PDB file of C-alpha atoms and ligand atoms in Angstrom:
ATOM      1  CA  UNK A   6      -3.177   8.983  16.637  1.00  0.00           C
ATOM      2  CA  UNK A   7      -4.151   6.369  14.638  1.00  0.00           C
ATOM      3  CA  UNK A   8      -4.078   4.970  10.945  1.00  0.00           C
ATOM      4  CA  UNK A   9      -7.414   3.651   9.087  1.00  0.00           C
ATOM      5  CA  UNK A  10      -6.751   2.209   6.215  1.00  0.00           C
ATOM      6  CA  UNK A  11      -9.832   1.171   3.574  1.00  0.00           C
ATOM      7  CA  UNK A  12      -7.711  -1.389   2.109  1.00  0.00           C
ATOM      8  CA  UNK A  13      -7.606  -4.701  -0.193  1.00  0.00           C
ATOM      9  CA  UNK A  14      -7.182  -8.319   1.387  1.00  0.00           C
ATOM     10  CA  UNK A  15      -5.873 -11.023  -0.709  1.00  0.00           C
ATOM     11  CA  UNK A  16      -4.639 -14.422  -0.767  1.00  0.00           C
ATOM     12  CA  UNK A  17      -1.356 -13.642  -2.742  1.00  0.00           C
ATOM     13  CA  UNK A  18      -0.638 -17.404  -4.849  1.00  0.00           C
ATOM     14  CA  UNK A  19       3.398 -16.726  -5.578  1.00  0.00           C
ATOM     15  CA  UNK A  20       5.235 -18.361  -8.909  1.00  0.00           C
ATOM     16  CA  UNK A  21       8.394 -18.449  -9.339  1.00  0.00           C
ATOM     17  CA  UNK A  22       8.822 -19.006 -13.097  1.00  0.00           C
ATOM     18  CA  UNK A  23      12.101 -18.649 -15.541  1.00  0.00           C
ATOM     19  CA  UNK A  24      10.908 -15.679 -17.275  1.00  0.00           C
ATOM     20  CA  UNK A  25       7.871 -13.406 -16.932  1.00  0.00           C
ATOM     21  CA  UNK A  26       5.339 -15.145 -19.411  1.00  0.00           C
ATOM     22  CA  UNK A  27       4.089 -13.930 -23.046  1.00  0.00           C
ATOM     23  CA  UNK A  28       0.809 -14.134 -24.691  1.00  0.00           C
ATOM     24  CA  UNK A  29       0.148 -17.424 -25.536  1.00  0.00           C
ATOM     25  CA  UNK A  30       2.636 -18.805 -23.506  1.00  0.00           C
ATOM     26  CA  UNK A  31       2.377 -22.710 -21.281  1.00  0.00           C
ATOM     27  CA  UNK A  32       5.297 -21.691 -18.467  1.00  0.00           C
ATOM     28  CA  UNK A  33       6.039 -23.846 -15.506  1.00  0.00           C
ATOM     29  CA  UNK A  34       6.696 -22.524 -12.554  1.00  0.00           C
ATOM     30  CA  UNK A  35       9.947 -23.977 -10.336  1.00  0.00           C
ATOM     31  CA  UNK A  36       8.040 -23.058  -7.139  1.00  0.00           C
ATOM     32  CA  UNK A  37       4.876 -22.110  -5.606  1.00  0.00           C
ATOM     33  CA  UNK A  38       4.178 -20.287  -2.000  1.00  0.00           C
ATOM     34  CA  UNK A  39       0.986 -18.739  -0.423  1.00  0.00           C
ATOM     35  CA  UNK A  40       0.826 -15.177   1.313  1.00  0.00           C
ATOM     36  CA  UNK A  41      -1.212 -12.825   2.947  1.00  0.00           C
ATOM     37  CA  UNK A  42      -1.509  -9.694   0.342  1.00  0.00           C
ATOM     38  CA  UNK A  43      -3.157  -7.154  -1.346  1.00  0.00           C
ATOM     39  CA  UNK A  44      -1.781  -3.406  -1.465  1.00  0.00           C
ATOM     40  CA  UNK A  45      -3.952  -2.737   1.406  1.00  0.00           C
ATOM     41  CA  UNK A  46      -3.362  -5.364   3.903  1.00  0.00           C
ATOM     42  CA  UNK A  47       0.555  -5.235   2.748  1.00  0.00           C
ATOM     43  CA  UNK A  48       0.317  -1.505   3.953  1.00  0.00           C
ATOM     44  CA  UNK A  49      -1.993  -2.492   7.163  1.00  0.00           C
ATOM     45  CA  UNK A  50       0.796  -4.827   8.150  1.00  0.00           C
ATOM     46  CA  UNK A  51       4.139  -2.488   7.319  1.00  0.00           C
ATOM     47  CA  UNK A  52       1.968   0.264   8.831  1.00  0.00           C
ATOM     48  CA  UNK A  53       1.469  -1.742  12.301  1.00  0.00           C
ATOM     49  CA  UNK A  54       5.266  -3.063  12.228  1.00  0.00           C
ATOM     50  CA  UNK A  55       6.328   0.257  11.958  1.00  0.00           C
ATOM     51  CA  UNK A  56       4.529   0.914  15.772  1.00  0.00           C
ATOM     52  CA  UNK A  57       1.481   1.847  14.452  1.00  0.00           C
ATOM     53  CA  UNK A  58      -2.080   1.860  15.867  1.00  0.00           C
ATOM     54  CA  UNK A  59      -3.618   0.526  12.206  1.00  0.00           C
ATOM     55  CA  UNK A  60      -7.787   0.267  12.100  1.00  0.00           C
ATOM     56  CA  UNK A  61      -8.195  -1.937   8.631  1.00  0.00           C
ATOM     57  CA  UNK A  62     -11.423  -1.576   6.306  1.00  0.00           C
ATOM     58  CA  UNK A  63     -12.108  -4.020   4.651  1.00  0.00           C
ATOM     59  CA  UNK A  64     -13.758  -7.720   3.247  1.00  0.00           C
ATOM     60  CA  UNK A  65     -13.126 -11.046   2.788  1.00  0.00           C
ATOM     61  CA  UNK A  66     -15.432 -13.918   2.138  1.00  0.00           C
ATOM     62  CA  UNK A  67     -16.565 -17.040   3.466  1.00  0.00           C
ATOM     63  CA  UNK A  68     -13.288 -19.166   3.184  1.00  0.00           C
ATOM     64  CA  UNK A  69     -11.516 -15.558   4.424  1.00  0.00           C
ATOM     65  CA  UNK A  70     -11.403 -15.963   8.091  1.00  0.00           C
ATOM     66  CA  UNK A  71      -7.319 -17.118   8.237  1.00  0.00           C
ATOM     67  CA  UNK A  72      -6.337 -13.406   6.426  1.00  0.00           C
ATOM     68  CA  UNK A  73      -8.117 -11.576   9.134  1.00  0.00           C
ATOM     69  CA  UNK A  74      -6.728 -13.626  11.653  1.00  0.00           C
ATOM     70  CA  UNK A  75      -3.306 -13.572  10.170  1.00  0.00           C
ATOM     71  CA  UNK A  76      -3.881  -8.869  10.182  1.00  0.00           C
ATOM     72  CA  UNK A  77      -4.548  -9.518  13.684  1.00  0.00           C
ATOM     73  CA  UNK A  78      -1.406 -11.393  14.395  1.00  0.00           C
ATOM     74  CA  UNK A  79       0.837  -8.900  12.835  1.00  0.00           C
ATOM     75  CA  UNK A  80      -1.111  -6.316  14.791  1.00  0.00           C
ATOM     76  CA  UNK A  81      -3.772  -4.893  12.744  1.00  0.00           C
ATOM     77  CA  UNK A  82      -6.972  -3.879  14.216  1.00  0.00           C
ATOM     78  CA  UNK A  83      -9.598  -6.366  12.365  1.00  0.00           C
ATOM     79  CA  UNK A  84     -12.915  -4.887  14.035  1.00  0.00           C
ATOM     80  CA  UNK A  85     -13.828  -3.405  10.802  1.00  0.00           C
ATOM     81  CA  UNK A  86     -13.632  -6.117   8.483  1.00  0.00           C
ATOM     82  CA  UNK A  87     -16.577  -7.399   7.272  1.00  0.00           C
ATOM     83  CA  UNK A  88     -17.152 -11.706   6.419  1.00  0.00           C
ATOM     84  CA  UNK A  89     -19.699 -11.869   3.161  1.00  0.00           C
ATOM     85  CA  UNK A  90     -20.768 -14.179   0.534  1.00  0.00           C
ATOM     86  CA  UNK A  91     -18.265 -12.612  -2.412  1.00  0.00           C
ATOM     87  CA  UNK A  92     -14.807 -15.019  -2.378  1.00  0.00           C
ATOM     88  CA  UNK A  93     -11.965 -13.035  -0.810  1.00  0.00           C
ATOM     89  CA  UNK A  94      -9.633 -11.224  -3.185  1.00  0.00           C
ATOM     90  CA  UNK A  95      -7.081 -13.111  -4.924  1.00  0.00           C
ATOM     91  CA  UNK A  96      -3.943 -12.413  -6.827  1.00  0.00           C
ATOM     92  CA  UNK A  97      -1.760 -14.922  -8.870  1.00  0.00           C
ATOM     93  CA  UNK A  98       2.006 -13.485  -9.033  1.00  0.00           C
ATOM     94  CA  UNK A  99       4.683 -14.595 -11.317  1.00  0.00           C
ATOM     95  CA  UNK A 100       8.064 -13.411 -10.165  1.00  0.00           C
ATOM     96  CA  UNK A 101      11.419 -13.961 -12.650  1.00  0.00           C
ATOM     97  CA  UNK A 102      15.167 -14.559 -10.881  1.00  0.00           C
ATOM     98  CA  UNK A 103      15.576 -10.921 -11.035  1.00  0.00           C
ATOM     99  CA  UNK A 104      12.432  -9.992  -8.922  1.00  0.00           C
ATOM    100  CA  UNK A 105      10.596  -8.429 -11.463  1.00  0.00           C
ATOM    101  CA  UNK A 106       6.513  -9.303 -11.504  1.00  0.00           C
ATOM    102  CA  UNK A 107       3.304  -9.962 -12.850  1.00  0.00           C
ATOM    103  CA  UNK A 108       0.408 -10.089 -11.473  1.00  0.00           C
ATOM    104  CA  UNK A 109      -3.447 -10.855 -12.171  1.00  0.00           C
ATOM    105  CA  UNK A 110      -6.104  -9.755  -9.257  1.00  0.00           C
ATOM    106  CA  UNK A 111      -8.970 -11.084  -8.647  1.00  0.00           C
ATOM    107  CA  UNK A 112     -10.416  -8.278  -6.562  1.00  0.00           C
ATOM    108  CA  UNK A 113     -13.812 -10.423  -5.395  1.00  0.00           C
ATOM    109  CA  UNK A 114     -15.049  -9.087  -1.775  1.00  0.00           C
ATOM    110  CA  UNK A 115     -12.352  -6.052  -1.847  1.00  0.00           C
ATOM    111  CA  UNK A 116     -14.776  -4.513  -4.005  1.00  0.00           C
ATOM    112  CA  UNK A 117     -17.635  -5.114  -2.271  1.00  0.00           C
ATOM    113  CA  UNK A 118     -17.439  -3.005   0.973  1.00  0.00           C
ATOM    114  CA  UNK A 119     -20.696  -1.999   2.211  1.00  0.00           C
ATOM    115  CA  UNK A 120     -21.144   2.135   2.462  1.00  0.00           C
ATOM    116  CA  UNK A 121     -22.349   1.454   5.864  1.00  0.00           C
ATOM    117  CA  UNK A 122     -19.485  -0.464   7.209  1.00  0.00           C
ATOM    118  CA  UNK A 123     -17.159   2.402   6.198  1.00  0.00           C
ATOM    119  CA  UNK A 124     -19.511   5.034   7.626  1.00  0.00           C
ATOM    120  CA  UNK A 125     -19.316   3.150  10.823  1.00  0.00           C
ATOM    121  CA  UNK A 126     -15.501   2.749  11.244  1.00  0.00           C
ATOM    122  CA  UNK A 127     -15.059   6.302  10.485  1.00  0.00           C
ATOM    123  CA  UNK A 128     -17.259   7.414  12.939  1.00  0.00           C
ATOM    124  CA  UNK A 129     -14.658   6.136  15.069  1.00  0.00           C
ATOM    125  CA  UNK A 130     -12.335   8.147  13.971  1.00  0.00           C
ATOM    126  CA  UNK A 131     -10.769  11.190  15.325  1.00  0.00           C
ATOM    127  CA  UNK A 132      -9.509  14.492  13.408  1.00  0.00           C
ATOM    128  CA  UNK A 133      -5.864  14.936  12.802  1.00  0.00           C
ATOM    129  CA  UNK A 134      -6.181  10.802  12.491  1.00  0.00           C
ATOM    130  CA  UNK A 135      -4.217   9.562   8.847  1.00  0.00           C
ATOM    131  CA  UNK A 136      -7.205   7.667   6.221  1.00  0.00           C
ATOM    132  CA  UNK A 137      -5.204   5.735   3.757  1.00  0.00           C
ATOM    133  CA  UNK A 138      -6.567   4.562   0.400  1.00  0.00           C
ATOM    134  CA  UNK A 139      -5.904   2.194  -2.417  1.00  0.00           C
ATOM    135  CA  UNK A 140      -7.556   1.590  -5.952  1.00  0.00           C
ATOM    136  CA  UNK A 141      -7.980  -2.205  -4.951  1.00  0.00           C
ATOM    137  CA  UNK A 142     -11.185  -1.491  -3.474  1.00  0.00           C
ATOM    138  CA  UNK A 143     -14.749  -0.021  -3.989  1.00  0.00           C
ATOM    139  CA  UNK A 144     -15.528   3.484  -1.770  1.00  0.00           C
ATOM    140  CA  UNK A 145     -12.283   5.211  -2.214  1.00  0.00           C
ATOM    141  CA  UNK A 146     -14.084   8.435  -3.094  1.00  0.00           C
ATOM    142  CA  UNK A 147     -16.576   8.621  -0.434  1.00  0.00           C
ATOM    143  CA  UNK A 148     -14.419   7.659   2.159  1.00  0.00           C
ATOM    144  CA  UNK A 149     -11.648  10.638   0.660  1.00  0.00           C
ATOM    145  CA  UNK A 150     -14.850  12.709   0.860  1.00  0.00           C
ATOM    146  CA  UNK A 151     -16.124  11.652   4.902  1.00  0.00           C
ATOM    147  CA  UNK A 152     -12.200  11.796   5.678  1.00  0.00           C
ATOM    148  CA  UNK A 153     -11.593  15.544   4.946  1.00  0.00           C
ATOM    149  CA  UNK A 154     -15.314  16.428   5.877  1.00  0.00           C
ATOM    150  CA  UNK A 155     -14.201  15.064   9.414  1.00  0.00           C
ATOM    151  CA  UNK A 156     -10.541  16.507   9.504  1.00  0.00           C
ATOM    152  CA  UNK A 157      -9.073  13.272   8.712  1.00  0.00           C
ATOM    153  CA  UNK A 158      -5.392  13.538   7.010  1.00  0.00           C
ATOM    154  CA  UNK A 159      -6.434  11.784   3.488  1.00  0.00           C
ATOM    155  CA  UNK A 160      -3.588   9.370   2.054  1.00  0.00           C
ATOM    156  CA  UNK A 161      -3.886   8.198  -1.699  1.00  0.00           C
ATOM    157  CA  UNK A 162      -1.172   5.491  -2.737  1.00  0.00           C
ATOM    158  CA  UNK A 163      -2.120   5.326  -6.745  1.00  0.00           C
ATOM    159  CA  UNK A 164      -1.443   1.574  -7.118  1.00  0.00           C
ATOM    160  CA  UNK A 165      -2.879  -0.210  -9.639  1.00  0.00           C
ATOM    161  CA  UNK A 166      -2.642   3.335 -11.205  1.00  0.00           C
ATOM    162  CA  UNK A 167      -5.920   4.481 -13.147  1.00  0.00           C
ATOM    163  CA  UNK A 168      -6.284   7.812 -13.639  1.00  0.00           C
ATOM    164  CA  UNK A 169      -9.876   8.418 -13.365  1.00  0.00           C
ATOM    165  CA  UNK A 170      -9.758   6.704 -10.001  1.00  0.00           C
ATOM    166  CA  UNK A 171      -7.004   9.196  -8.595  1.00  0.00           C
ATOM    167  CA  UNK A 172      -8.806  12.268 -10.094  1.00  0.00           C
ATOM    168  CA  UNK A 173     -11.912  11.497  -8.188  1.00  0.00           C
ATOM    169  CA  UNK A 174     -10.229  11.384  -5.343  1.00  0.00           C
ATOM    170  CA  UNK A 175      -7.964  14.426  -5.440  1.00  0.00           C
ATOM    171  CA  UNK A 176      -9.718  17.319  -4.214  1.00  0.00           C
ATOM    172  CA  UNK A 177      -9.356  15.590  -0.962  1.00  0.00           C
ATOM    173  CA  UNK A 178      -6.017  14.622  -0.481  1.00  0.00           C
ATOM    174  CA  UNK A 179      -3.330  15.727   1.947  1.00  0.00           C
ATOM    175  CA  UNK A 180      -0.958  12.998   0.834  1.00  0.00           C
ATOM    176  CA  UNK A 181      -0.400  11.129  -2.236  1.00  0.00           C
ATOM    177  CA  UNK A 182       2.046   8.723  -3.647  1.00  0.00           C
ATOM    178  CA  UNK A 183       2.982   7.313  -7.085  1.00  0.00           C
ATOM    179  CA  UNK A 184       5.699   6.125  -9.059  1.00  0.00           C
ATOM    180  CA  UNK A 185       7.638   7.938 -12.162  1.00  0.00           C
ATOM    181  CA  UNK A 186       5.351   6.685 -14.752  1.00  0.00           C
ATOM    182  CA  UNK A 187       2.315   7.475 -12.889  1.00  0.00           C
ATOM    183  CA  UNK A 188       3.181  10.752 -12.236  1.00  0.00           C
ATOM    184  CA  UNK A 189       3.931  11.206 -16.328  1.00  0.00           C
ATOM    185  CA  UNK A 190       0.527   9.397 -16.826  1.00  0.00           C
ATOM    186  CA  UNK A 191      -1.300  11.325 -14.375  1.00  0.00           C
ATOM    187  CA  UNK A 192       0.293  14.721 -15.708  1.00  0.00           C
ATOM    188  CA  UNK A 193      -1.113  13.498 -19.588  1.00  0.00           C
ATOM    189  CA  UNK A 194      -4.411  13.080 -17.961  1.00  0.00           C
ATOM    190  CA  UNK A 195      -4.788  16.128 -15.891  1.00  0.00           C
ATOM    191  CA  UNK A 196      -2.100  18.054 -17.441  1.00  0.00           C
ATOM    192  CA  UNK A 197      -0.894  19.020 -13.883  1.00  0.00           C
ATOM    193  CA  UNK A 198       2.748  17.921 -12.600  1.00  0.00           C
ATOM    194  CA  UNK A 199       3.385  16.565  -9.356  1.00  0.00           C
ATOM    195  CA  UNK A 200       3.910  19.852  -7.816  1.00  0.00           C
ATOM    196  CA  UNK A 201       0.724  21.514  -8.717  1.00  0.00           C
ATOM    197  CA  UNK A 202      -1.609  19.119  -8.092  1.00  0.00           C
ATOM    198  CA  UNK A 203      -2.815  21.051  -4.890  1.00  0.00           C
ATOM    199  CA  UNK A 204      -1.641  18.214  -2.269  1.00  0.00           C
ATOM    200  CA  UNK A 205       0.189  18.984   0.596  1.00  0.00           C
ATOM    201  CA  UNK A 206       2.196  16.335   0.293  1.00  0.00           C
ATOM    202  CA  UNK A 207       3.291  14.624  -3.275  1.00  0.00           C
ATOM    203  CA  UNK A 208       5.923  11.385  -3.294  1.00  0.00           C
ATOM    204  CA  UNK A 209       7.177  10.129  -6.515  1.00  0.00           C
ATOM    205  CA  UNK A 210       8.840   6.627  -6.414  1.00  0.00           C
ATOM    206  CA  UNK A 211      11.860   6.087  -8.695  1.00  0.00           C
ATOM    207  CA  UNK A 212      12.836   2.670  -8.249  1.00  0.00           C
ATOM    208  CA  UNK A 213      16.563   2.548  -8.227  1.00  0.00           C
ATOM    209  CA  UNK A 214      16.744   6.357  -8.112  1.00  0.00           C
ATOM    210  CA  UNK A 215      15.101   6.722  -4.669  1.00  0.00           C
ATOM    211  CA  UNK A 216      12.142   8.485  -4.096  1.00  0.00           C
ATOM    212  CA  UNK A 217      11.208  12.609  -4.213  1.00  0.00           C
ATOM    213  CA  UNK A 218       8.942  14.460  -1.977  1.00  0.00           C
ATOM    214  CA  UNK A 219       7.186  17.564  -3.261  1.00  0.00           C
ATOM    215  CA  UNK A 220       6.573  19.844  -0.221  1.00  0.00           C
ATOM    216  CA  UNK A 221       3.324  21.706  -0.972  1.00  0.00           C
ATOM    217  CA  UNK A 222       3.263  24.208   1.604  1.00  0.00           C
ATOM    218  CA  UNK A 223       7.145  25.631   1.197  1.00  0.00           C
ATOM    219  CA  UNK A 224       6.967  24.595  -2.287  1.00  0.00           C
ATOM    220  CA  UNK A 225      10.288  22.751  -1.764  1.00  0.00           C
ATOM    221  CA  UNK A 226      11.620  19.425  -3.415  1.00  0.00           C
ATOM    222  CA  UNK A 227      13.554  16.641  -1.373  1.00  0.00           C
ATOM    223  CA  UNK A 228      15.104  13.605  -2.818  1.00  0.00           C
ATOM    224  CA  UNK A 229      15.495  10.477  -0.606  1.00  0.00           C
ATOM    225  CA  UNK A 230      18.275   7.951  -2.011  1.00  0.00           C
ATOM    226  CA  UNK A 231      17.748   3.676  -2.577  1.00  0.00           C
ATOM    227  CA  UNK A 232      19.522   1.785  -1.190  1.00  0.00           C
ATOM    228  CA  UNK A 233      21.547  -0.780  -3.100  1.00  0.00           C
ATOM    229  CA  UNK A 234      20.793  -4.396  -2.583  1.00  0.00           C
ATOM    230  CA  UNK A 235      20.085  -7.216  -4.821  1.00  0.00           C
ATOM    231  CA  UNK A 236      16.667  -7.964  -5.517  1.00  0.00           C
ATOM    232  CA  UNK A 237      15.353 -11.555  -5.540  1.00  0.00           C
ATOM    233  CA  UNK A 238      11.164 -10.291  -5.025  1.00  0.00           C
ATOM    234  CA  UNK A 239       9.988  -6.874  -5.371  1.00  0.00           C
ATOM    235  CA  UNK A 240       6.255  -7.327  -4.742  1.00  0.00           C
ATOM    236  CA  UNK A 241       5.055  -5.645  -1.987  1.00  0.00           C
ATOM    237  CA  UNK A 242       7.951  -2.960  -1.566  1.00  0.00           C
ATOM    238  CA  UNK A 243       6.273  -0.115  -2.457  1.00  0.00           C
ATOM    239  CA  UNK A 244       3.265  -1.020  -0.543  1.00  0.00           C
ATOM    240  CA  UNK A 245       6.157  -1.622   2.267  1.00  0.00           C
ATOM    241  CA  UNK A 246       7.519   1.685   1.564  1.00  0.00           C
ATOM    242  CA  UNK A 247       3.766   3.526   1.952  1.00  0.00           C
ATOM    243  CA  UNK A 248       2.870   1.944   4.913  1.00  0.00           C
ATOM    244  CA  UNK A 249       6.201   2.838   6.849  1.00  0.00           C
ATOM    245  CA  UNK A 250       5.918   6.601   5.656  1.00  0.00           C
ATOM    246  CA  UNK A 251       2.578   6.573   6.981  1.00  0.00           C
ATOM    247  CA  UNK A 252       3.434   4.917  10.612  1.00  0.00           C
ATOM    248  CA  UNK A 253       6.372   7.653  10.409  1.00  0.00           C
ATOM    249  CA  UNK A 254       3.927  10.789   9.480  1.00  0.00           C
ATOM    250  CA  UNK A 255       1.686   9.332  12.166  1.00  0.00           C
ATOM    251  CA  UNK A 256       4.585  10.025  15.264  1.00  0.00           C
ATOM    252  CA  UNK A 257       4.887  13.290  14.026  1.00  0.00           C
ATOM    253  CA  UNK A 258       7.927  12.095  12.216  1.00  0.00           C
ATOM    254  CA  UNK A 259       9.308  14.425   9.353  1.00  0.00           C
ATOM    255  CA  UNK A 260       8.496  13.276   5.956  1.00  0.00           C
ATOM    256  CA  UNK A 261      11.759  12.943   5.054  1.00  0.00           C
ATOM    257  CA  UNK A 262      12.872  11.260   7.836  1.00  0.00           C
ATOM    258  CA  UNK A 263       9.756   8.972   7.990  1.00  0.00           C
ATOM    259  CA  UNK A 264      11.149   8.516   4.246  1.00  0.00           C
ATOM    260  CA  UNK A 265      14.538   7.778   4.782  1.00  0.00           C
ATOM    261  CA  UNK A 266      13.407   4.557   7.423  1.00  0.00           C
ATOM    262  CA  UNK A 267      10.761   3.806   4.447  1.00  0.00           C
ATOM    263  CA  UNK A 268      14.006   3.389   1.955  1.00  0.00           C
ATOM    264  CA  UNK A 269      15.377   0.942   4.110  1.00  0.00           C
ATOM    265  CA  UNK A 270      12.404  -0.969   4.993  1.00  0.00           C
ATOM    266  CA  UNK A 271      11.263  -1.894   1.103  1.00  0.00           C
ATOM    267  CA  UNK A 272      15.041  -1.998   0.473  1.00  0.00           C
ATOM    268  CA  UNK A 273      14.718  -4.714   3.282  1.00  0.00           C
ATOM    269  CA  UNK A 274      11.573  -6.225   1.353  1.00  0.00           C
ATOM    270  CA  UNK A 275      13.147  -6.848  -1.887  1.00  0.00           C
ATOM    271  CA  UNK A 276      15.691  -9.239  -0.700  1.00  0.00           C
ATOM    272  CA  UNK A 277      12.617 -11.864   0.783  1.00  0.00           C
ATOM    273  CA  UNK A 278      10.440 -13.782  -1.026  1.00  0.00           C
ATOM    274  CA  UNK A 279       6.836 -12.477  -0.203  1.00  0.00           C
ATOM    275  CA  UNK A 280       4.218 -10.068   0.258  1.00  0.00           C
ATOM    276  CA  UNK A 281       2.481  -9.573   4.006  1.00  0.00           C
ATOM    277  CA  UNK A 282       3.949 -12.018   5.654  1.00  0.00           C
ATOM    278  CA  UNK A 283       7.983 -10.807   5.573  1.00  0.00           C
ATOM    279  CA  UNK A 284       7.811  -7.206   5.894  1.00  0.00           C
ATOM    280  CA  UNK A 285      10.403  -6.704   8.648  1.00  0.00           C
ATOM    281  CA  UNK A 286       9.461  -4.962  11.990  1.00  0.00           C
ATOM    282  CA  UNK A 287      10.717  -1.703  12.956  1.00  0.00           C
ATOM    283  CA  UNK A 288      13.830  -3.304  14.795  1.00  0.00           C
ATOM    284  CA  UNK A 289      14.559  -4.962  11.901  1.00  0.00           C
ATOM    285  CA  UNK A 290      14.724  -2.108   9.829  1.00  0.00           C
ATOM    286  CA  UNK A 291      16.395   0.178  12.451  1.00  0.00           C
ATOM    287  CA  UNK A 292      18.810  -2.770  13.068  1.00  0.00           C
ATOM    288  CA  UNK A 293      19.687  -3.205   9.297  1.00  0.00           C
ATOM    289  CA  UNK A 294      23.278  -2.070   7.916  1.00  0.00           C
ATOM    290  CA  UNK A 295      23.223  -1.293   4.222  1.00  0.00           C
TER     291      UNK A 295
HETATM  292  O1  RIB B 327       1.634  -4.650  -4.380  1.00  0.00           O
HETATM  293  C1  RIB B 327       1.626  -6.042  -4.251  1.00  0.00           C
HETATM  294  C2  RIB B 327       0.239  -6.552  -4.079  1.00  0.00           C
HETATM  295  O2  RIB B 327      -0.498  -6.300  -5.258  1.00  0.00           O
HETATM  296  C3  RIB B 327       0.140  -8.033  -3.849  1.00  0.00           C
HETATM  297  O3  RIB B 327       0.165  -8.374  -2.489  1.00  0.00           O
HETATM  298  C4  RIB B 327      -1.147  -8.421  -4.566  1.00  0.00           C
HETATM  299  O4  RIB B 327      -2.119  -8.978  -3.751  1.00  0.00           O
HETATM  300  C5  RIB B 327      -1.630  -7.146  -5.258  1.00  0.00           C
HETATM  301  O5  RIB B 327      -2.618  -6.512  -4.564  1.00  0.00           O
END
């Protein structure tokens, strides 16, 4: 089986800074570092270190060759990434001494996918393979729509939540994930709770709290513990956390257990500085001894 994932690319520019800034504020940052990101590719690349087969959908622009190159080293199919005129995504990140972040995007070619190019990877597909979305890109409702029209196992993370965006896409979804406040948002907006939302498969993220899975099918509820570590970067985690359930759910893993290697994984993540570029491989995270 395989994992295609219509997914954001950007050039993640990292700040370290004393506090997270106000309005109006001048702040200097203490240090500066540059990573492959985006929720997408961050998922692509946690996906494929978790012994995944990962197709990634996606664009970058002219000056975007080095992220596609840098997918491919971690192991990320690349065929279906297209090179245009739009500047690749970009996000500036602030990140305080406790972890905590902010962060502008500049979502630039991400959202400028061609229908064609997505029509063309899919076709390459095969049912019973997992499509994973994010709302970093353009498409995400067509390509829920082609997924379950060709028996594709439809994945929604909700991150940057909106949500319109995850309304339009869930009458197609087998899988989706969101945090606490997400979930509260999204049950203001459609008035439905997590659990009768009609997906197969609903997580809710917690933070410190762990993480609950909402079994659609025996109607049961399963909470997955964090693990306690000291965080010094958080970005990325839950994008970490996403792509290893996935990679998990793709072996024919149990959710829960798929979850349980997940926990450790972003738990993993939020002691390094980074997006992409230090999610730890499968040994790592099998290896690690909280
Ligand atoms: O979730 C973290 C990601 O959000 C970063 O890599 C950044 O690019 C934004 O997409």
């Amino acid at each position: 089986m395989a994992i295609w994932n219509l997914g954001s690319i950007n050039a993640d520019m990292v700040y370290a800074v004393p506090h997270l800034p106000v309005a109006g504020e001048t702040l200097a940052a203490t240090g500066f570092q540059q990573f492959l990101g985006g929720k997408g590719a961050n998922m692509s690349v946690a996906a494929s270190r978790a012994a995944a087969h990962v197709h990634h959908i996606g664009a970058v622009g002219p000056e975007g060759k080095w992220a596609v190159d840098r997918l491919m080293e971690y192991g990320v199919d690349t065929r279906h990434i297209s090179q245009g005129d739009t500047p690749t995504g970009h996000a500036i990140i602030a990140v305080d001494p406790q972890g905590e972040n902010q962060i502008i995007l500049f979502p630039g070619a991400n959202r400028a996918i061609g229908v064609d190019q997505l029509g063309q990877a899919l076709t390459q597909a095969n049912s019973g393979d997992i499509l994973v979305l994010q709302n970093e890109t353009n498409l995400q409702a067509e390509a829920a729509g082609m997924g379950r029209d060709m028996g594709l196992h439809v994945c929604y993370a909700a991150a940057p939540f909106q949500a319109e965006a995850v309304q339009a896409v869930l009458p197609h979804l087998d899988f989706l994930i969101l945090n606490e406040l997400e979930a509260t948002q999204l049950h203001a907006a459609t008035g439905k709770s997590a659990d009768s939302l009609g997906v197969r498969d609903v997580i809710v993220t917690m933070g410190a709290k762990g993480a609950r899975h909402f079994d659609g099918q025996a109607g049961a509820v399963h909470d997955i513990p964090a693990l306690p570590v000291t965080p010094v970067d958080t970005t990325g985690a839950g994008d970490t956390f996403t792509g290893y359930v996935l990679a998990g759910m793709d072996r024919g893993m149990p959710i829960r257990q798929a979850m349980g290697l997940a926990a450790k994984a972003s738990a993993l993540m939020v002691t390094r500085k980074g997006t992409a570029d230090v999610i730890p491989d499968l040994k790592e995270v099998q290896d690690a001894d909280f």
